[in-house]
Short mmCIF file of C-alpha atoms in Angstrom, two decimals:
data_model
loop_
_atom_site.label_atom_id
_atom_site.label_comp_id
_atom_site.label_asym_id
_atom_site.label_seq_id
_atom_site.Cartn_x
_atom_site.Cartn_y
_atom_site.Cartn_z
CA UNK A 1 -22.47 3.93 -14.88
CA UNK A 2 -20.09 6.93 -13.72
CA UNK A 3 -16.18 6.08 -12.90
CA UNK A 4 -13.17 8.86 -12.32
CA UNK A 5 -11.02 9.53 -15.18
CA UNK A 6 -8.40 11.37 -16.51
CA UNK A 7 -8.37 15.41 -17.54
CA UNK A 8 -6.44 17.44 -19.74
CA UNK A 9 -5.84 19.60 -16.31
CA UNK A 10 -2.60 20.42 -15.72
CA UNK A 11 -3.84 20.31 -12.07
CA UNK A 12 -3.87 16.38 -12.50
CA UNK A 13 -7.58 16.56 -11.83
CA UNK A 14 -10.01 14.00 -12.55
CA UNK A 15 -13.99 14.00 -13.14
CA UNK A 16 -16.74 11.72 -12.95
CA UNK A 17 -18.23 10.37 -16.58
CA UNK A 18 -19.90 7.54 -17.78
CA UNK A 19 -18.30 4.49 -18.83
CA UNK A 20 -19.95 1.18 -20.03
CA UNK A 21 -20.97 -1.34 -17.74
CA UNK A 22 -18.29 -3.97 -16.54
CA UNK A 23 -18.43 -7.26 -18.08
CA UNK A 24 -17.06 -9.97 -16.12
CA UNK A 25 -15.38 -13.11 -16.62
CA UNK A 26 -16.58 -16.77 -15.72
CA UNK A 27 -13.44 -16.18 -12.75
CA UNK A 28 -14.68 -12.58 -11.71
CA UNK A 29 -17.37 -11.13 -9.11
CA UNK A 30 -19.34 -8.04 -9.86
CA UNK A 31 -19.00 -5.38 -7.02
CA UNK A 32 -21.21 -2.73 -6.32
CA UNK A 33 -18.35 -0.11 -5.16
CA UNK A 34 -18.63 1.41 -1.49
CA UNK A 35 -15.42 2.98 -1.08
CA UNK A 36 -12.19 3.40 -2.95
CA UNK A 37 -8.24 4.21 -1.80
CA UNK A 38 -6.08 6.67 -3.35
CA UNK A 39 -2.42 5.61 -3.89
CA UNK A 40 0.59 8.04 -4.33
CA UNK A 41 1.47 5.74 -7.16
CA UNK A 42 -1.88 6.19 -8.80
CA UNK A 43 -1.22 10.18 -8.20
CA UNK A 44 1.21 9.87 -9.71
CA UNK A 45 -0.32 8.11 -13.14
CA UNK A 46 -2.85 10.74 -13.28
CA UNK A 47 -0.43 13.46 -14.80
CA UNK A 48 1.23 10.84 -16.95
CA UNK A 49 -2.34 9.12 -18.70
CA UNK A 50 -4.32 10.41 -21.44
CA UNK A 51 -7.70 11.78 -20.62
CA UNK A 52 -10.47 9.53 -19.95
CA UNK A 53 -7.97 6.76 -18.76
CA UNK A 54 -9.60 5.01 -15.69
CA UNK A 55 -7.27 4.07 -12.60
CA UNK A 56 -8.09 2.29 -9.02
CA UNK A 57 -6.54 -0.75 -6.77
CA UNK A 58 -8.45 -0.26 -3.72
CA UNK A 59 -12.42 -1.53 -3.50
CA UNK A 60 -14.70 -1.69 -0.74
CA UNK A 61 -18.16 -2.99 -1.37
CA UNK A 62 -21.26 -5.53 -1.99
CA UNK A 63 -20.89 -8.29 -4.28
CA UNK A 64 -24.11 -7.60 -7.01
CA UNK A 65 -23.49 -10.99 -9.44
CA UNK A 66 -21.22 -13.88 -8.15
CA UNK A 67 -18.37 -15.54 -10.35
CA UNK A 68 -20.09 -17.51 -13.10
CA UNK A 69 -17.46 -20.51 -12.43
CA UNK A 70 -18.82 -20.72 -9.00
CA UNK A 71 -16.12 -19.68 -7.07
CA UNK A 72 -15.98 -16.46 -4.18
CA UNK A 73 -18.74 -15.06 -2.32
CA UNK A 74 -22.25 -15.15 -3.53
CA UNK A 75 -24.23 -12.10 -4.11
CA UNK A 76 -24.65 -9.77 -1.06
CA UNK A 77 -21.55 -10.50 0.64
CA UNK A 78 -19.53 -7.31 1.68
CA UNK A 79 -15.97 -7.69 0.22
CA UNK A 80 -12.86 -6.04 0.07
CA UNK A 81 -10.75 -6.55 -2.82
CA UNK A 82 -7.74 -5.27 -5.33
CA UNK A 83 -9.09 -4.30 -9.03
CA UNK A 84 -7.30 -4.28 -12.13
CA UNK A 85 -6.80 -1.08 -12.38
CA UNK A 86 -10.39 0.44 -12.71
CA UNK A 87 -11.61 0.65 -9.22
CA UNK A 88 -12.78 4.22 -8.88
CA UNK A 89 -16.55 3.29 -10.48
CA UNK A 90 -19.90 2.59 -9.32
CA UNK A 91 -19.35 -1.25 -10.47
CA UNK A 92 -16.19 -3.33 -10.80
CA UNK A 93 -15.48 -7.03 -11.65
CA UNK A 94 -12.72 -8.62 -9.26
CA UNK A 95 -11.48 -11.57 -9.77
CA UNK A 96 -12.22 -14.22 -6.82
CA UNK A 97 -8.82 -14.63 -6.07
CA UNK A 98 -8.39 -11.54 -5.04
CA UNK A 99 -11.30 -10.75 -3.20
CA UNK A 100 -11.96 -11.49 0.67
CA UNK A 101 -15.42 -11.44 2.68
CA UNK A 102 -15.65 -8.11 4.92
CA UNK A 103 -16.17 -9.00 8.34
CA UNK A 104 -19.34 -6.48 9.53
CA UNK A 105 -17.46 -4.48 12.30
CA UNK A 106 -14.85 -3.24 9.44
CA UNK A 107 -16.35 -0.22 7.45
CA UNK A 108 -15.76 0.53 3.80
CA UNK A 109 -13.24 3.00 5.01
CA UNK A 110 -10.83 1.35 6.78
CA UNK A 111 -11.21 -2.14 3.98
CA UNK A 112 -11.01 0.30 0.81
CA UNK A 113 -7.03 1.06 2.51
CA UNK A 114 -6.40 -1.86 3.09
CA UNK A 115 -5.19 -3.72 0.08
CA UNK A 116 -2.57 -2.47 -1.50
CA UNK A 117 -0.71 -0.69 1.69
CA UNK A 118 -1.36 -3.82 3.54
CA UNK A 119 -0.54 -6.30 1.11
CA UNK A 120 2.87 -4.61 -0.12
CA UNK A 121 3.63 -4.25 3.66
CA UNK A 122 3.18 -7.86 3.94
CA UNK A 123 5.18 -9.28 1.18
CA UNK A 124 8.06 -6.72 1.44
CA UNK A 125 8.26 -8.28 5.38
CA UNK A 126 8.25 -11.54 4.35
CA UNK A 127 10.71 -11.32 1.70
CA UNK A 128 12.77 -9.79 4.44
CA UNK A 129 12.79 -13.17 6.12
CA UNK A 130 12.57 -13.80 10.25
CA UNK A 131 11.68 -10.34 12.28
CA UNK A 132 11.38 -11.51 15.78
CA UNK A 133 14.46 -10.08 17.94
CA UNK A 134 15.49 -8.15 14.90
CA UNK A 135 16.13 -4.55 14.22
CA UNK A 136 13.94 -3.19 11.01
CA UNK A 137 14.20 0.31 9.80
CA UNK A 138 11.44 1.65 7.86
CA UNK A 139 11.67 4.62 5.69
CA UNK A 140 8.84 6.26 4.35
CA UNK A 141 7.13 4.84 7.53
CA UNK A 142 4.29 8.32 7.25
CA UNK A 143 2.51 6.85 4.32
CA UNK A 144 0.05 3.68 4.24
CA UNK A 145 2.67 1.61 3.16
CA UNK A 146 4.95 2.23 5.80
CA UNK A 147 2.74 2.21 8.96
CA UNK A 148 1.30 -0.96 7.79
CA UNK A 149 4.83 -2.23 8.17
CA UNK A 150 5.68 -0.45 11.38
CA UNK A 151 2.68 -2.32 12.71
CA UNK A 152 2.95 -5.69 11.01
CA UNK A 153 6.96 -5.76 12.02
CA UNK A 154 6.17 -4.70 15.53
CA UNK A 155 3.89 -7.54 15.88
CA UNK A 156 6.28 -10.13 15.23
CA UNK A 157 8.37 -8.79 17.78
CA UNK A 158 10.79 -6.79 15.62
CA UNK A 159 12.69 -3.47 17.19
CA UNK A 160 11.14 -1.36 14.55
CA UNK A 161 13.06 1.97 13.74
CA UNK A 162 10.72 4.88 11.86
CA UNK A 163 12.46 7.24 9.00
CA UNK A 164 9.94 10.32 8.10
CA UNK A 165 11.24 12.77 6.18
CA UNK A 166 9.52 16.18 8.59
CA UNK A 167 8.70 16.26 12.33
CA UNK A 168 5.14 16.20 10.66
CA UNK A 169 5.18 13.14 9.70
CA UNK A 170 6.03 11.29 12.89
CA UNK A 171 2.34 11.77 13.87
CA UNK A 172 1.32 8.57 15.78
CA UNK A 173 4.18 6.01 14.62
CA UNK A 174 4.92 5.53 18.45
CA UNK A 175 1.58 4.27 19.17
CA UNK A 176 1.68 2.14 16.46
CA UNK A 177 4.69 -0.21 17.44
CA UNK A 178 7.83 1.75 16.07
CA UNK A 179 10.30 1.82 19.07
CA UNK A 180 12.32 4.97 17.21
CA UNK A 181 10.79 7.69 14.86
CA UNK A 182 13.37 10.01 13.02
CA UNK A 183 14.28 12.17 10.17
CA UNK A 184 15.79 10.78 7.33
CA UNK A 185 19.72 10.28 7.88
CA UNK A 186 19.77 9.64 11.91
CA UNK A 187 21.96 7.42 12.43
CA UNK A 188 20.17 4.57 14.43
CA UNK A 189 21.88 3.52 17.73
CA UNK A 190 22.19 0.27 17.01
CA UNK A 191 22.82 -2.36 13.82
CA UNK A 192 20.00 -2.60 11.38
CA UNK A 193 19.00 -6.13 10.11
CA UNK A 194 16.27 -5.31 7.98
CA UNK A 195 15.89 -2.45 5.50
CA UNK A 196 12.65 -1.71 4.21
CA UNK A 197 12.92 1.63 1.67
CA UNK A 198 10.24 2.76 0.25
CA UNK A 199 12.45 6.44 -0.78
CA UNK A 200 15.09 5.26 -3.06
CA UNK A 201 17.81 7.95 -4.23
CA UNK A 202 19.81 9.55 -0.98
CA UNK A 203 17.53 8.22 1.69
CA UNK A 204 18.47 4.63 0.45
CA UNK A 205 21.67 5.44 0.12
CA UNK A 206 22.06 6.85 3.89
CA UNK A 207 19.58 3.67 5.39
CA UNK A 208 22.06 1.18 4.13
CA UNK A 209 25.12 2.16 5.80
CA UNK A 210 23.71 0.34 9.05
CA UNK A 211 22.46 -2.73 7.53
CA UNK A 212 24.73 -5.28 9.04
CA UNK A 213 26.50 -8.15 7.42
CA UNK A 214 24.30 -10.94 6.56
CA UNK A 215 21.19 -8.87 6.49
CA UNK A 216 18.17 -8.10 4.10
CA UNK A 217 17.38 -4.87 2.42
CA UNK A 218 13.99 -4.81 0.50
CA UNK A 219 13.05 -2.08 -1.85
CA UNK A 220 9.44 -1.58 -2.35
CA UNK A 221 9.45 2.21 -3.98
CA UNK A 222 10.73 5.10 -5.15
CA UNK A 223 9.41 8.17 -4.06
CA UNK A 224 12.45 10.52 -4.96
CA UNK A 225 12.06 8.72 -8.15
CA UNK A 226 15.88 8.68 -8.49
CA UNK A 227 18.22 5.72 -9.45
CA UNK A 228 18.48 3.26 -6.43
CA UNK A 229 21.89 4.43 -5.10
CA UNK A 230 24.17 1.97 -2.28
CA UNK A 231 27.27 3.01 -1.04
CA UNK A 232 30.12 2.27 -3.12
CA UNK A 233 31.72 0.08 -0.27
CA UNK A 234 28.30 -2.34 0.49
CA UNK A 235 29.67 -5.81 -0.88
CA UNK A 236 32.95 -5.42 0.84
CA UNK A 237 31.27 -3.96 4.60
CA UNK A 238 28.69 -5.90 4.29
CA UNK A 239 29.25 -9.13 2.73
CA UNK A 240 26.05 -11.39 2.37
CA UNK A 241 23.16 -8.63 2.10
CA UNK A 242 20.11 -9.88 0.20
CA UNK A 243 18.74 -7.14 -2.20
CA UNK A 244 15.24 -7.57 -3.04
CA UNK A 245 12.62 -5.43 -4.93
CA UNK A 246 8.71 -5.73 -4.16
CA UNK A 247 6.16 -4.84 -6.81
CA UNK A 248 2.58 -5.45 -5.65
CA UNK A 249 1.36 -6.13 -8.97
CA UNK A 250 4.45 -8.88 -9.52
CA UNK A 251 3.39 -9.99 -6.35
CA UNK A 252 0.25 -10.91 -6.80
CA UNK A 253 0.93 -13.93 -9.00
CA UNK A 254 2.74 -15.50 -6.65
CA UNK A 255 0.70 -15.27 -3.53
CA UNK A 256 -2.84 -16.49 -2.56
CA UNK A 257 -3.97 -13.06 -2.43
CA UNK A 258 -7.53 -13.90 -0.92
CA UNK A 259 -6.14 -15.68 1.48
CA UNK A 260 -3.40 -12.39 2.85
CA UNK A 261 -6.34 -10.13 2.44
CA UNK A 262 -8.38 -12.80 4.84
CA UNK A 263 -5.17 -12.86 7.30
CA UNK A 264 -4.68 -8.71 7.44
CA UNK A 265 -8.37 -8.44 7.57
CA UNK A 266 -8.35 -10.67 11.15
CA UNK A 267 -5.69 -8.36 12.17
CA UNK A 268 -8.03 -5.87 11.58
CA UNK A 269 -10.99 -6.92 13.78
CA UNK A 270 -8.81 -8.11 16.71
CA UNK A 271 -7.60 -4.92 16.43
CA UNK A 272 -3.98 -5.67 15.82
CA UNK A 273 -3.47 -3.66 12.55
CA UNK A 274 -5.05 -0.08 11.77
CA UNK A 275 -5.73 0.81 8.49
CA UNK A 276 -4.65 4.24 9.52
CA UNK A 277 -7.90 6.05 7.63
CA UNK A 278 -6.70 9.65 8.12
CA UNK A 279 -8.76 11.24 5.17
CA UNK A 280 -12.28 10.44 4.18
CA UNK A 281 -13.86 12.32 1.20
CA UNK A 282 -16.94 12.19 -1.37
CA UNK A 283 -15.65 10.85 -4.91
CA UNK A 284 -17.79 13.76 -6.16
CA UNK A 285 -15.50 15.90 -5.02
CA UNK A 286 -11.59 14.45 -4.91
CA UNK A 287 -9.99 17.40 -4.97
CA UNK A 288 -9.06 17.18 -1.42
CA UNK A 289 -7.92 13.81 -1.04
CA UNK A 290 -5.31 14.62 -4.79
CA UNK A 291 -4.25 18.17 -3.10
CA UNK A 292 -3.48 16.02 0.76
CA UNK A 293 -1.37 13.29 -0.68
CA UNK A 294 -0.13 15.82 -3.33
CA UNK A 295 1.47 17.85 -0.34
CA UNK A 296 2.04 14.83 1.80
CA UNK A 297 -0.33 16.81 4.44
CA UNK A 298 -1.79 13.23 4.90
CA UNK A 299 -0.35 10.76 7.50
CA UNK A 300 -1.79 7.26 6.87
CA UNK A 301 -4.43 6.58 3.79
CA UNK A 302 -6.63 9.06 1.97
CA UNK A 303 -10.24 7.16 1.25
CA UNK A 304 -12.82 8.27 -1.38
CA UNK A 305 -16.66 7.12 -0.63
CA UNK A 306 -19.44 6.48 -3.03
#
């Protein structure tokens, strides 16, 4: 079968080639692939990896051979799910536990971004604790990540405050539930409860100073890829503010991930959560999907379709 890997471009490119056949385990489906998500995290990887290393989170598609132990959805059943890392191929096998049945008015596009944006959204807010009546500020609230959260924290009735870092990327956050969208380093009218970063470095640095005493500030990346910076006053301002760090893949141990994937696909069809599909391209032909999230010229999630 063909699957993306790794070049020796210093372009970060990657190329289709064959790779052997997944074998699955008695606990995994085998999934005829539809659609895949690109990450900035996996963007990232594809500089840092040998050549011929295989990458992918994101999966959209038809279940070919159901788990051996009995357990998922039997063979036909349109799925989304969140691979182990070797997604971008014709075939994958997902384990059942992380796999959910696609309801029919979703299309590959808007499940294949739905996983790991959603999911990370999801457990960052919950780690946050109660939103409703709260103020949350959001940085990084352009990417898939962040508008997931803008929409997910809007919906349980949080004030929800959006930190871009251009004018460009402000496109649509209104719509989507945040009640503010600014630059990086506004300074928000009013006390922040909840800080979700997603920048680290200066941007974290500057989105703490509002957090309030007693409130929860939840790291779940580190774009500037800097050293996670607070202000050298936080414990004495700000006595009692919870630090936490989400990592998806951490996560995923610790939640029933079918079952999240299940919830945020509902959300979906009642039409309470947007995937925010704002790129679409052939996985013949990546190239535009690496160069948009490469330049951050893409607001929302960048899809590639088989």
């Amino acid at each position: 079968m063909k699957a993306l890997v790794t070049t020796d471009s210093p372009d970060c490119a990657l190329r289709l080639d064959a790779v052997a056949e997944p074998e699955p385990l008695p606990t995994q489906a085998l999934v005829a692939v539809s659609a895949v998500a690109v990450n900035r995290g996996e963007l990232t990887a594809i500089g840092e990896l040998p050549p011929g290393a295989r990458l992918g989170r994101d999966v959209a598609g038809t279940v070919l051979r159901a788990a051996a132990d009995g357990s998922g959805p039997a063979a036909g059943t349109r799925v989304v799910g969140l691979a182990d890392g070797d997604g971008w191929a014709e075939r994958v096998a997902i384990d059942t536990r992380r796999l959910a049945r696609l309801p029919d008015t979703v299309d590959w596009a808007a499940a294949a971004a739905l996983p790991v944006a959603g999911l990370t959204a999801l457990y960052s807010l919950q780690r946050a604790g109660r939103l409703l009546g709260r103020t949350v500020l959001i940085t990084g609230a352009g990417g898939g990540v962040g508008r997931a959260a803008v929409q997910l924290a809007s919906a349980a009735g949080a004030h929800v405050i959006a930190w871009v870092g251009s004018a460009d990327r402000e496109h649509g956050l209104a719509e989507l539930g945040a009640d503010v969208v600014a630059v990086y380093g506004t300074d928000p009218e009013e006390p922040v409860d909840i800080l979700l970063d997603s920048c680290g470095g200066d941007v974290l640095t500057q989105a703490f100073r509002p957090v309030v005493a007693g409130g929860s500030v939840v790291a779940f990346g580190n774009t500037a890829g800097a050293e996670l910076r607070l202000p050298r006053d936080w414990g004495r301002a700000r006595p009692g503010v919870s630090l936490h760090y989400v990592f998806l893949i951490d996560e995923i141990a610790r939640h029933d991930v079918a079952h999240d994937l299940a919830f945020l696909l509902q959300l979906v069809v009642e039409e309470r959560l947007d995937p925010q599909v704002a790129l679409v391209a052939s996985w013949t032909d990546p190239e535009p999907v690496l160069r948009g999230l490469g330049g951050r010229s893409v607001n929302g999630k960048a899809v590639l379709a088989l």
